[in-house]
PDB file of N, CA and C in Angstrom:
ATOM      1  N   MET A   1     -46.403 -20.760 -15.877  1.00 64.00           N
ATOM      2  CA  MET A   1     -46.667 -19.502 -15.225  1.00 64.00           C
ATOM      3  C   MET A   1     -45.663 -19.314 -14.096  1.00 64.00           C
ATOM      4  N   VAL A   2     -45.104 -18.136 -14.041  1.00 70.00           N
ATOM      5  CA  VAL A   2     -44.126 -17.818 -13.011  1.00 70.00           C
ATOM      6  C   VAL A   2     -44.814 -16.977 -11.949  1.00 70.00           C
ATOM      7  N   THR A   3     -44.622 -17.371 -10.713  1.00 74.00           N
ATOM      8  CA  THR A   3     -45.185 -16.590  -9.611  1.00 74.00           C
ATOM      9  C   THR A   3     -44.045 -16.062  -8.759  1.00 74.00           C
ATOM     10  N   GLU A   4     -44.287 -14.947  -8.179  1.00 77.00           N
ATOM     11  CA  GLU A   4     -43.284 -14.362  -7.310  1.00 77.00           C
ATOM     12  C   GLU A   4     -43.686 -14.621  -5.874  1.00 77.00           C
ATOM     13  N   SER A   5     -42.759 -15.163  -5.117  1.00 71.00           N
ATOM     14  CA  SER A   5     -43.068 -15.406  -3.712  1.00 71.00           C
ATOM     15  C   SER A   5     -42.938 -14.105  -2.933  1.00 71.00           C
ATOM     16  N   PRO A   6     -43.733 -13.955  -1.906  1.00 71.00           N
ATOM     17  CA  PRO A   6     -43.669 -12.707  -1.128  1.00 71.00           C
ATOM     18  C   PRO A   6     -42.305 -12.590  -0.439  1.00 71.00           C
ATOM     19  N   ARG A   7     -41.820 -11.389  -0.396  1.00 72.00           N
ATOM     20  CA  ARG A   7     -40.536 -11.156   0.257  1.00 72.00           C
ATOM     21  C   ARG A   7     -40.759 -11.022   1.751  1.00 72.00           C
ATOM     22  N   THR A   8     -39.898 -11.644   2.485  1.00 76.00           N
ATOM     23  CA  THR A   8     -39.999 -11.558   3.935  1.00 76.00           C
ATOM     24  C   THR A   8     -38.808 -10.770   4.461  1.00 76.00           C
ATOM     25  N   MET A   9     -39.061 -10.025   5.507  1.00 73.00           N
ATOM     26  CA  MET A   9     -38.003  -9.239   6.125  1.00 73.00           C
ATOM     27  C   MET A   9     -37.263 -10.113   7.128  1.00 73.00           C
ATOM     28  N   PRO A  10     -35.941 -10.072   7.108  1.00 78.00           N
ATOM     29  CA  PRO A  10     -35.194 -10.842   8.100  1.00 78.00           C
ATOM     30  C   PRO A  10     -35.547 -10.363   9.505  1.00 78.00           C
ATOM     31  N   PRO A  11     -35.354 -11.208  10.485  1.00 83.00           N
ATOM     32  CA  PRO A  11     -35.623 -10.775  11.868  1.00 83.00           C
ATOM     33  C   PRO A  11     -34.763  -9.559  12.224  1.00 83.00           C
ATOM     34  N   VAL A  12     -35.297  -8.712  13.076  1.00 85.00           N
ATOM     35  CA  VAL A  12     -34.591  -7.490  13.473  1.00 85.00           C
ATOM     36  C   VAL A  12     -33.237  -7.822  14.074  1.00 85.00           C
ATOM     37  N   ASP A  13     -33.162  -8.885  14.873  1.00 88.00           N
ATOM     38  CA  ASP A  13     -31.879  -9.265  15.481  1.00 88.00           C
ATOM     39  C   ASP A  13     -30.827  -9.566  14.419  1.00 88.00           C
ATOM     40  N   ALA A  14     -31.232 -10.199  13.329  1.00 89.00           N
ATOM     41  CA  ALA A  14     -30.298 -10.513  12.247  1.00 89.00           C
ATOM     42  C   ALA A  14     -29.800  -9.230  11.578  1.00 89.00           C
ATOM     43  N   LEU A  15     -30.696  -8.269  11.404  1.00 90.00           N
ATOM     44  CA  LEU A  15     -30.289  -6.990  10.822  1.00 90.00           C
ATOM     45  C   LEU A  15     -29.330  -6.244  11.744  1.00 90.00           C
ATOM     46  N   LEU A  16     -29.604  -6.268  13.029  1.00 91.00           N
ATOM     47  CA  LEU A  16     -28.727  -5.600  13.988  1.00 91.00           C
ATOM     48  C   LEU A  16     -27.358  -6.268  14.032  1.00 91.00           C
ATOM     49  N   ASP A  17     -27.347  -7.597  13.979  1.00 93.00           N
ATOM     50  CA  ASP A  17     -26.075  -8.332  13.958  1.00 93.00           C
ATOM     51  C   ASP A  17     -25.273  -7.985  12.709  1.00 93.00           C
ATOM     52  N   GLN A  18     -25.946  -7.936  11.578  1.00 95.00           N
ATOM     53  CA  GLN A  18     -25.266  -7.611  10.325  1.00 95.00           C
ATOM     54  C   GLN A  18     -24.725  -6.187  10.351  1.00 95.00           C
ATOM     55  N   ALA A  19     -25.505  -5.261  10.894  1.00 96.00           N
ATOM     56  CA  ALA A  19     -25.039  -3.881  11.009  1.00 96.00           C
ATOM     57  C   ALA A  19     -23.798  -3.808  11.899  1.00 96.00           C
ATOM     58  N   GLY A  20     -23.800  -4.560  12.979  1.00 96.00           N
ATOM     59  CA  GLY A  20     -22.624  -4.605  13.855  1.00 96.00           C
ATOM     60  C   GLY A  20     -21.409  -5.163  13.142  1.00 96.00           C
ATOM     61  N   SER A  21     -21.618  -6.193  12.332  1.00 97.00           N
ATOM     62  CA  SER A  21     -20.514  -6.775  11.563  1.00 97.00           C
ATOM     63  C   SER A  21     -19.972  -5.781  10.546  1.00 97.00           C
ATOM     64  N   LEU A  22     -20.870  -5.042   9.911  1.00 97.00           N
ATOM     65  CA  LEU A  22     -20.430  -4.037   8.936  1.00 97.00           C
ATOM     66  C   LEU A  22     -19.611  -2.941   9.612  1.00 97.00           C
ATOM     67  N   ARG A  23     -20.039  -2.515  10.792  1.00 97.00           N
ATOM     68  CA  ARG A  23     -19.276  -1.493  11.519  1.00 97.00           C
ATOM     69  C   ARG A  23     -17.909  -2.023  11.935  1.00 97.00           C
ATOM     70  N   ALA A  24     -17.860  -3.284  12.371  1.00 98.00           N
ATOM     71  CA  ALA A  24     -16.577  -3.885  12.745  1.00 98.00           C
ATOM     72  C   ALA A  24     -15.652  -3.974  11.527  1.00 98.00           C
ATOM     73  N   ASP A  25     -16.208  -4.334  10.389  1.00 98.00           N
ATOM     74  CA  ASP A  25     -15.415  -4.395   9.162  1.00 98.00           C
ATOM     75  C   ASP A  25     -14.910  -2.998   8.781  1.00 98.00           C
ATOM     76  N   ALA A  26     -15.733  -1.984   8.984  1.00 98.00           N
ATOM     77  CA  ALA A  26     -15.320  -0.607   8.699  1.00 98.00           C
ATOM     78  C   ALA A  26     -14.135  -0.218   9.587  1.00 98.00           C
ATOM     79  N   ASP A  27     -14.193  -0.610  10.854  1.00 98.00           N
ATOM     80  CA  ASP A  27     -13.076  -0.323  11.764  1.00 98.00           C
ATOM     81  C   ASP A  27     -11.805  -1.027  11.288  1.00 98.00           C
ATOM     82  N   LEU A  28     -11.945  -2.258  10.821  1.00 98.00           N
ATOM     83  CA  LEU A  28     -10.789  -2.977  10.285  1.00 98.00           C
ATOM     84  C   LEU A  28     -10.201  -2.245   9.082  1.00 98.00           C
ATOM     85  N   MET A  29     -11.068  -1.788   8.193  1.00 98.00           N
ATOM     86  CA  MET A  29     -10.593  -1.077   7.005  1.00 98.00           C
ATOM     87  C   MET A  29      -9.871   0.212   7.387  1.00 98.00           C
ATOM     88  N   ASP A  30     -10.370   0.910   8.396  1.00 98.00           N
ATOM     89  CA  ASP A  30      -9.672   2.106   8.882  1.00 98.00           C
ATOM     90  C   ASP A  30      -8.288   1.741   9.415  1.00 98.00           C
ATOM     91  N   GLY A  31      -8.204   0.625  10.120  1.00 98.00           N
ATOM     92  CA  GLY A  31      -6.916   0.155  10.628  1.00 98.00           C
ATOM     93  C   GLY A  31      -5.954  -0.198   9.502  1.00 98.00           C
ATOM     94  N   TYR A  32      -6.474  -0.839   8.467  1.00 98.00           N
ATOM     95  CA  TYR A  32      -5.626  -1.163   7.314  1.00 98.00           C
ATOM     96  C   TYR A  32      -5.121   0.124   6.657  1.00 98.00           C
ATOM     97  N   ALA A  33      -5.990   1.117   6.546  1.00 98.00           N
ATOM     98  CA  ALA A  33      -5.583   2.387   5.943  1.00 98.00           C
ATOM     99  C   ALA A  33      -4.448   3.019   6.753  1.00 98.00           C
ATOM    100  N   ARG A  34      -4.570   3.009   8.073  1.00 98.00           N
ATOM    101  CA  ARG A  34      -3.515   3.580   8.921  1.00 98.00           C
ATOM    102  C   ARG A  34      -2.203   2.832   8.738  1.00 98.00           C
ATOM    103  N   ARG A  35      -2.278   1.503   8.668  1.00 98.00           N
ATOM    104  CA  ARG A  35      -1.056   0.706   8.489  1.00 98.00           C
ATOM    105  C   ARG A  35      -0.415   0.967   7.134  1.00 98.00           C
ATOM    106  N   LEU A  36      -1.239   1.085   6.101  1.00 98.00           N
ATOM    107  CA  LEU A  36      -0.705   1.372   4.772  1.00 98.00           C
ATOM    108  C   LEU A  36      -0.031   2.736   4.736  1.00 98.00           C
ATOM    109  N   LEU A  37      -0.651   3.735   5.361  1.00 98.00           N
ATOM    110  CA  LEU A  37      -0.052   5.062   5.397  1.00 98.00           C
ATOM    111  C   LEU A  37       1.252   5.074   6.193  1.00 98.00           C
ATOM    112  N   ALA A  38       1.290   4.315   7.273  1.00 98.00           N
ATOM    113  CA  ALA A  38       2.522   4.223   8.064  1.00 98.00           C
ATOM    114  C   ALA A  38       3.634   3.562   7.254  1.00 98.00           C
ATOM    115  N   THR A  39       3.276   2.546   6.507  1.00 97.00           N
ATOM    116  CA  THR A  39       4.268   1.879   5.657  1.00 97.00           C
ATOM    117  C   THR A  39       4.751   2.820   4.560  1.00 97.00           C
ATOM    118  N   ALA A  40       3.822   3.559   3.954  1.00 96.00           N
ATOM    119  CA  ALA A  40       4.205   4.523   2.917  1.00 96.00           C
ATOM    120  C   ALA A  40       5.151   5.575   3.492  1.00 96.00           C
ATOM    121  N   ALA A  41       4.858   6.052   4.691  1.00 96.00           N
ATOM    122  CA  ALA A  41       5.721   7.052   5.326  1.00 96.00           C
ATOM    123  C   ALA A  41       7.102   6.473   5.609  1.00 96.00           C
ATOM    124  N   ALA A  42       7.137   5.214   6.036  1.00 95.00           N
ATOM    125  CA  ALA A  42       8.422   4.576   6.321  1.00 95.00           C
ATOM    126  C   ALA A  42       9.248   4.392   5.048  1.00 95.00           C
ATOM    127  N   LEU A  43       8.583   4.189   3.939  1.00 93.00           N
ATOM    128  CA  LEU A  43       9.300   3.983   2.678  1.00 93.00           C
ATOM    129  C   LEU A  43       9.761   5.278   2.031  1.00 93.00           C
ATOM    130  N   THR A  44       9.125   6.382   2.417  1.00 89.00           N
ATOM    131  CA  THR A  44       9.513   7.674   1.851  1.00 89.00           C
ATOM    132  C   THR A  44      10.958   7.974   2.231  1.00 89.00           C
ATOM    133  N   GLY A  45      11.763   8.239   1.242  1.00 87.00           N
ATOM    134  CA  GLY A  45      13.167   8.529   1.480  1.00 87.00           C
ATOM    135  C   GLY A  45      14.048   7.303   1.602  1.00 87.00           C
ATOM    136  N   CYS A  46      13.454   6.119   1.519  1.00 91.00           N
ATOM    137  CA  CYS A  46      14.232   4.884   1.581  1.00 91.00           C
ATOM    138  C   CYS A  46      14.769   4.598   0.178  1.00 91.00           C
ATOM    139  N   ALA A  47      16.078   4.584   0.057  1.00 93.00           N
ATOM    140  CA  ALA A  47      16.703   4.417  -1.255  1.00 93.00           C
ATOM    141  C   ALA A  47      16.385   3.062  -1.887  1.00 93.00           C
ATOM    142  N   ALA A  48      16.142   2.055  -1.079  1.00 94.00           N
ATOM    143  CA  ALA A  48      15.881   0.713  -1.617  1.00 94.00           C
ATOM    144  C   ALA A  48      14.446   0.541  -2.103  1.00 94.00           C
ATOM    145  N   ALA A  49      13.552   1.440  -1.713  1.00 94.00           N
ATOM    146  CA  ALA A  49      12.134   1.320  -2.085  1.00 94.00           C
ATOM    147  C   ALA A  49      11.907   1.928  -3.469  1.00 94.00           C
ATOM    148  N   PRO A  50      11.160   1.229  -4.303  1.00 94.00           N
ATOM    149  CA  PRO A  50      10.836   1.818  -5.611  1.00 94.00           C
ATOM    150  C   PRO A  50      10.047   3.114  -5.418  1.00 94.00           C
ATOM    151  N   GLU A  51      10.247   4.069  -6.305  1.00 92.00           N
ATOM    152  CA  GLU A  51       9.599   5.378  -6.139  1.00 92.00           C
ATOM    153  C   GLU A  51       8.082   5.297  -6.225  1.00 92.00           C
ATOM    154  N   TRP A  52       7.544   4.264  -6.841  1.00 94.00           N
ATOM    155  CA  TRP A  52       6.098   4.129  -6.994  1.00 94.00           C
ATOM    156  C   TRP A  52       5.443   3.515  -5.763  1.00 94.00           C
ATOM    157  N   SER A  53       6.240   2.961  -4.846  1.00 95.00           N
ATOM    158  CA  SER A  53       5.646   2.194  -3.747  1.00 95.00           C
ATOM    159  C   SER A  53       4.836   3.062  -2.778  1.00 95.00           C
ATOM    160  N   ALA A  54       5.368   4.196  -2.354  1.00 95.00           N
ATOM    161  CA  ALA A  54       4.626   5.032  -1.399  1.00 95.00           C
ATOM    162  C   ALA A  54       3.330   5.559  -2.008  1.00 95.00           C
ATOM    163  N   PRO A  55       3.344   6.102  -3.241  1.00 95.00           N
ATOM    164  CA  PRO A  55       2.073   6.546  -3.817  1.00 95.00           C
ATOM    165  C   PRO A  55       1.059   5.404  -3.988  1.00 95.00           C
ATOM    166  N   ALA A  56       1.542   4.215  -4.327  1.00 97.00           N
ATOM    167  CA  ALA A  56       0.627   3.079  -4.475  1.00 97.00           C
ATOM    168  C   ALA A  56      -0.004   2.715  -3.137  1.00 97.00           C
ATOM    169  N   LEU A  57       0.795   2.745  -2.084  1.00 97.00           N
ATOM    170  CA  LEU A  57       0.257   2.452  -0.750  1.00 97.00           C
ATOM    171  C   LEU A  57      -0.732   3.526  -0.305  1.00 97.00           C
ATOM    172  N   GLU A  58      -0.454   4.765  -0.650  1.00 97.00           N
ATOM    173  CA  GLU A  58      -1.376   5.850  -0.299  1.00 97.00           C
ATOM    174  C   GLU A  58      -2.706   5.707  -1.044  1.00 97.00           C
ATOM    175  N   ARG A  59      -2.646   5.272  -2.291  1.00 98.00           N
ATOM    176  CA  ARG A  59      -3.895   5.038  -3.036  1.00 98.00           C
ATOM    177  C   ARG A  59      -4.684   3.884  -2.410  1.00 98.00           C
ATOM    178  N   GLN A  60      -3.983   2.842  -2.001  1.00 98.00           N
ATOM    179  CA  GLN A  60      -4.664   1.724  -1.355  1.00 98.00           C
ATOM    180  C   GLN A  60      -5.279   2.155  -0.024  1.00 98.00           C
ATOM    181  N   ALA A  61      -4.567   3.006   0.706  1.00 98.00           N
ATOM    182  CA  ALA A  61      -5.106   3.520   1.976  1.00 98.00           C
ATOM    183  C   ALA A  61      -6.374   4.333   1.725  1.00 98.00           C
ATOM    184  N   ALA A  62      -6.358   5.138   0.674  1.00 98.00           N
ATOM    185  CA  ALA A  62      -7.555   5.918   0.341  1.00 98.00           C
ATOM    186  C   ALA A  62      -8.715   4.994  -0.017  1.00 98.00           C
ATOM    187  N   ALA A  63      -8.428   3.920  -0.741  1.00 98.00           N
ATOM    188  CA  ALA A  63      -9.481   2.965  -1.085  1.00 98.00           C
ATOM    189  C   ALA A  63     -10.033   2.295   0.170  1.00 98.00           C
ATOM    190  N   CYS A  64      -9.170   1.993   1.127  1.00 98.00           N
ATOM    191  CA  CYS A  64      -9.635   1.416   2.388  1.00 98.00           C
ATOM    192  C   CYS A  64     -10.529   2.401   3.133  1.00 98.00           C
ATOM    193  N   GLY A  65     -10.162   3.671   3.110  1.00 98.00           N
ATOM    194  CA  GLY A  65     -10.990   4.693   3.755  1.00 98.00           C
ATOM    195  C   GLY A  65     -12.353   4.809   3.103  1.00 98.00           C
ATOM    196  N   THR A  66     -12.373   4.748   1.786  1.00 98.00           N
ATOM    197  CA  THR A  66     -13.652   4.792   1.065  1.00 98.00           C
ATOM    198  C   THR A  66     -14.500   3.575   1.413  1.00 98.00           C
ATOM    199  N   ALA A  67     -13.871   2.407   1.450  1.00 98.00           N
ATOM    200  CA  ALA A  67     -14.598   1.187   1.797  1.00 98.00           C
ATOM    201  C   ALA A  67     -15.171   1.289   3.207  1.00 98.00           C
ATOM    202  N   ALA A  68     -14.404   1.852   4.131  1.00 98.00           N
ATOM    203  CA  ALA A  68     -14.883   2.010   5.508  1.00 98.00           C
ATOM    204  C   ALA A  68     -16.118   2.907   5.547  1.00 98.00           C
ATOM    205  N   GLU A  69     -16.084   4.000   4.791  1.00 98.00           N
ATOM    206  CA  GLU A  69     -17.246   4.895   4.738  1.00 98.00           C
ATOM    207  C   GLU A  69     -18.463   4.171   4.170  1.00 98.00           C
ATOM    208  N   GLN A  70     -18.259   3.402   3.125  1.00 98.00           N
ATOM    209  CA  GLN A  70     -19.369   2.679   2.509  1.00 98.00           C
ATOM    210  C   GLN A  70     -19.934   1.619   3.446  1.00 98.00           C
ATOM    211  N   LEU A  71     -19.060   0.944   4.185  1.00 98.00           N
ATOM    212  CA  LEU A  71     -19.531  -0.050   5.150  1.00 98.00           C
ATOM    213  C   LEU A  71     -20.348   0.606   6.259  1.00 98.00           C
ATOM    214  N   ARG A  72     -19.905   1.755   6.722  1.00 98.00           N
ATOM    215  CA  ARG A  72     -20.664   2.462   7.760  1.00 98.00           C
ATOM    216  C   ARG A  72     -22.012   2.942   7.233  1.00 98.00           C
ATOM    217  N   SER A  73     -22.041   3.385   5.986  1.00 98.00           N
ATOM    218  CA  SER A  73     -23.309   3.796   5.379  1.00 98.00           C
ATOM    219  C   SER A  73     -24.266   2.617   5.264  1.00 98.00           C
ATOM    220  N   ALA A  74     -23.732   1.473   4.874  1.00 97.00           N
ATOM    221  CA  ALA A  74     -24.568   0.269   4.771  1.00 97.00           C
ATOM    222  C   ALA A  74     -25.099  -0.129   6.140  1.00 97.00           C
ATOM    223  N   ALA A  75     -24.268  -0.017   7.163  1.00 97.00           N
ATOM    224  CA  ALA A  75     -24.711  -0.336   8.523  1.00 97.00           C
ATOM    225  C   ALA A  75     -25.832   0.599   8.950  1.00 97.00           C
ATOM    226  N   GLN A  76     -25.686   1.886   8.656  1.00 97.00           N
ATOM    227  CA  GLN A  76     -26.734   2.847   8.998  1.00 97.00           C
ATOM    228  C   GLN A  76     -28.035   2.537   8.273  1.00 97.00           C
ATOM    229  N   ALA A  77     -27.935   2.146   7.007  1.00 95.00           N
ATOM    230  CA  ALA A  77     -29.134   1.802   6.239  1.00 95.00           C
ATOM    231  C   ALA A  77     -29.825   0.579   6.835  1.00 95.00           C
ATOM    232  N   LEU A  78     -29.044  -0.392   7.251  1.00 92.00           N
ATOM    233  CA  LEU A  78     -29.651  -1.581   7.880  1.00 92.00           C
ATOM    234  C   LEU A  78     -30.325  -1.214   9.190  1.00 92.00           C
ATOM    235  N   LEU A  79     -29.688  -0.355   9.968  1.00 93.00           N
ATOM    236  CA  LEU A  79     -30.301   0.059  11.231  1.00 93.00           C
ATOM    237  C   LEU A  79     -31.613   0.798  10.980  1.00 93.00           C
ATOM    238  N   ALA A  80     -31.618   1.667   9.985  1.00 92.00           N
ATOM    239  CA  ALA A  80     -32.858   2.384   9.639  1.00 92.00           C
ATOM    240  C   ALA A  80     -33.939   1.400   9.185  1.00 92.00           C
ATOM    241  N   HIS A  81     -33.531   0.396   8.427  1.00 87.00           N
ATOM    242  CA  HIS A  81     -34.486  -0.604   7.959  1.00 87.00           C
ATOM    243  C   HIS A  81     -35.022  -1.425   9.140  1.00 87.00           C
ATOM    244  N   ALA A  82     -34.151  -1.721  10.104  1.00 87.00           N
ATOM    245  CA  ALA A  82     -34.573  -2.509  11.265  1.00 87.00           C
ATOM    246  C   ALA A  82     -35.565  -1.726  12.122  1.00 87.00           C
ATOM    247  N   ARG A  83     -35.404  -0.409  12.168  1.00 87.00           N
ATOM    248  CA  ARG A  83     -36.310   0.424  12.964  1.00 87.00           C
ATOM    249  C   ARG A  83     -37.673   0.628  12.306  1.00 87.00           C
ATOM    250  N   ALA A  84     -37.711   0.431  11.004  1.00 80.00           N
ATOM    251  CA  ALA A  84     -38.963   0.682  10.263  1.00 80.00           C
ATOM    252  C   ALA A  84     -40.014  -0.368  10.546  1.00 80.00           C
TER     253      ALA A  84
END
């Protein structure tokens, strides 16, 4: 017979700490996006750079921006859960 153990909620402090970490990670991802865009801009018009490099960096920057948004959403969800 399989029994399910009751689920316990992590302490509120742990949820708040995790939410803070997620927000910090989101800030890092925003910083990476800015750096990627700056690199793409620097490569634009550079004869030595492959033509695909700037668009590839811009796509990576967009992915970093999306990740940052998702991390912030997760942080907000944890905060809402901690308040409940």
